[in-house]
Amino acid sequence: MCGRRQRGEKNQAIGRSRGGRTTKIHALTDGFCRPVAFLLTGGQVADCTAGALLIEQMPAAPILHADKGYDSNAIREQVRGRGAFANIPPKANRKWKNCFSPFPLQGPQCD
């Protein structure tokens, strides 16, 4: 050890940002809003990084609704590769604006 204390922050998903120490909870749910999988990350980790890991566990579904933090070409391609449509609002800085519906196209609405 180099005289620095090991705090285990990576194992505990605690990140540092301008706002202090933060943690994000990413959740994958089914069409009835029941949890399928979840992942904890530090606050500085990009949402699309965690999203890619969760989509690997996505059950067969025709559509994926996600927050704009998950708007990336890689996520969209991963969802398309699983035979689903990615209904994700585009980020403000995106040049190409994809189709997005703020209303669920099927199944109950999650509150």
Coordinates of C-alpha atoms in Angstrom, one line a residue:
M1 CA 0.0 0.0 0.0
C2 CA 1.3 3.5 -0.8
G3 CA 0.2 5.2 2.4
R4 CA -3.3 5.9 1.0
R5 CA -6.3 4.5 2.6
Q6 CA -8.5 2.2 0.5
R7 CA -12.1 3.3 0.9
G8 CA -13.8 0.8 -1.3
E9 CA -15.8 3.4 -3.1
K10 CA -15.8 1.5 -6.4
N11 CA -17.3 -1.5 -4.8
Q12 CA -20.0 0.6 -3.1
A13 CA -21.0 2.5 -6.3
I14 CA -20.3 5.9 -4.7
G15 CA -19.0 8.5 -7.1
R16 CA -17.7 12.0 -6.8
S17 CA -19.0 14.9 -8.8
R18 CA -19.3 18.7 -8.4
G19 CA -22.3 18.1 -6.2
G20 CA -20.5 15.7 -3.9
R21 CA -20.8 12.0 -3.4
T22 CA -23.6 10.5 -5.5
T23 CA -25.0 7.1 -6.6
K24 CA -27.4 6.3 -9.4
I25 CA -29.9 3.4 -9.5
H26 CA -30.6 2.1 -13.0
A27 CA -33.6 -0.2 -13.4
L28 CA -35.0 -2.4 -16.1
T29 CA -38.7 -3.3 -15.8
D30 CA -41.2 -5.3 -17.7
G31 CA -44.4 -4.1 -19.3
F32 CA -46.1 -4.1 -16.0
C33 CA -43.4 -2.1 -14.2
R34 CA -42.1 -5.1 -12.3
P35 CA -38.3 -5.0 -11.8
V36 CA -36.3 -7.4 -14.0
A37 CA -32.8 -6.1 -13.1
F38 CA -31.1 -3.1 -11.5
L39 CA -27.6 -1.7 -11.4
L40 CA -25.9 0.7 -9.0
T41 CA -23.2 3.1 -10.4
G42 CA -21.3 6.1 -9.1
G43 CA -22.9 9.4 -10.0
Q44 CA -20.2 10.3 -12.5
V45 CA -20.8 7.1 -14.7
A46 CA -22.7 7.8 -17.9
D47 CA -26.3 6.4 -18.0
C48 CA -25.7 4.7 -21.4
T49 CA -22.8 2.7 -19.9
A50 CA -25.2 1.1 -17.3
G51 CA -28.0 0.9 -19.9
A52 CA -25.9 -1.4 -22.2
L53 CA -25.4 -3.8 -19.3
L54 CA -29.0 -3.9 -18.4
I55 CA -30.2 -4.4 -22.0
E56 CA -28.2 -7.6 -22.0
Q57 CA -30.8 -8.9 -19.5
M58 CA -33.9 -7.5 -21.4
P59 CA -36.6 -10.0 -22.0
A60 CA -38.2 -10.2 -25.4
A61 CA -40.3 -7.1 -25.9
P62 CA -41.4 -5.0 -28.9
I63 CA -40.4 -1.7 -27.5
L64 CA -38.0 -0.2 -24.9
H65 CA -38.9 3.1 -23.2
A66 CA -36.0 4.9 -21.7
D67 CA -34.9 8.3 -20.3
K68 CA -32.9 10.7 -22.5
G69 CA -29.7 9.8 -20.5
Y70 CA -29.7 6.5 -22.4
D71 CA -29.8 8.2 -25.8
S72 CA -26.8 6.9 -27.7
N73 CA -26.4 5.2 -31.1
A74 CA -24.8 2.2 -29.4
I75 CA -27.9 1.7 -27.1
R76 CA -30.3 2.1 -30.1
E77 CA -28.4 -0.5 -32.1
Q78 CA -28.3 -2.9 -29.1
V79 CA -32.0 -2.6 -28.7
R80 CA -32.6 -3.1 -32.4
G81 CA -30.4 -6.2 -32.3
R82 CA -32.8 -7.7 -29.7
G83 CA -35.7 -7.1 -32.1
A84 CA -37.2 -4.1 -30.3
F85 CA -37.7 -0.4 -31.0
A86 CA -36.0 2.1 -28.8
N87 CA -38.4 4.8 -27.7
I88 CA -35.9 7.3 -26.2
P89 CA -36.2 11.1 -26.3
P90 CA -33.3 12.7 -28.1
K91 CA -30.7 14.7 -26.2
A92 CA -30.7 18.4 -26.9
N93 CA -27.3 18.3 -28.6
R94 CA -28.2 15.5 -31.0
K95 CA -28.2 16.6 -34.7
W96 CA -30.4 13.8 -35.9
K97 CA -33.7 13.8 -34.0
N98 CA -35.3 10.3 -33.8
C99 CA -39.0 9.5 -33.6
F100 CA -40.2 9.6 -30.0
S101 CA -43.6 9.2 -28.4
P102 CA -44.1 10.4 -24.8
F103 CA -47.1 8.1 -24.5
P104 CA -46.6 4.3 -24.0
L105 CA -47.5 2.5 -27.2
Q106 CA -48.6 -0.6 -25.4
G107 CA -49.0 -1.9 -21.8
P108 CA -49.7 0.0 -18.7
Q109 CA -48.1 3.3 -17.9
C110 CA -45.5 3.3 -15.1
D111 CA -45.9 6.0 -12.5

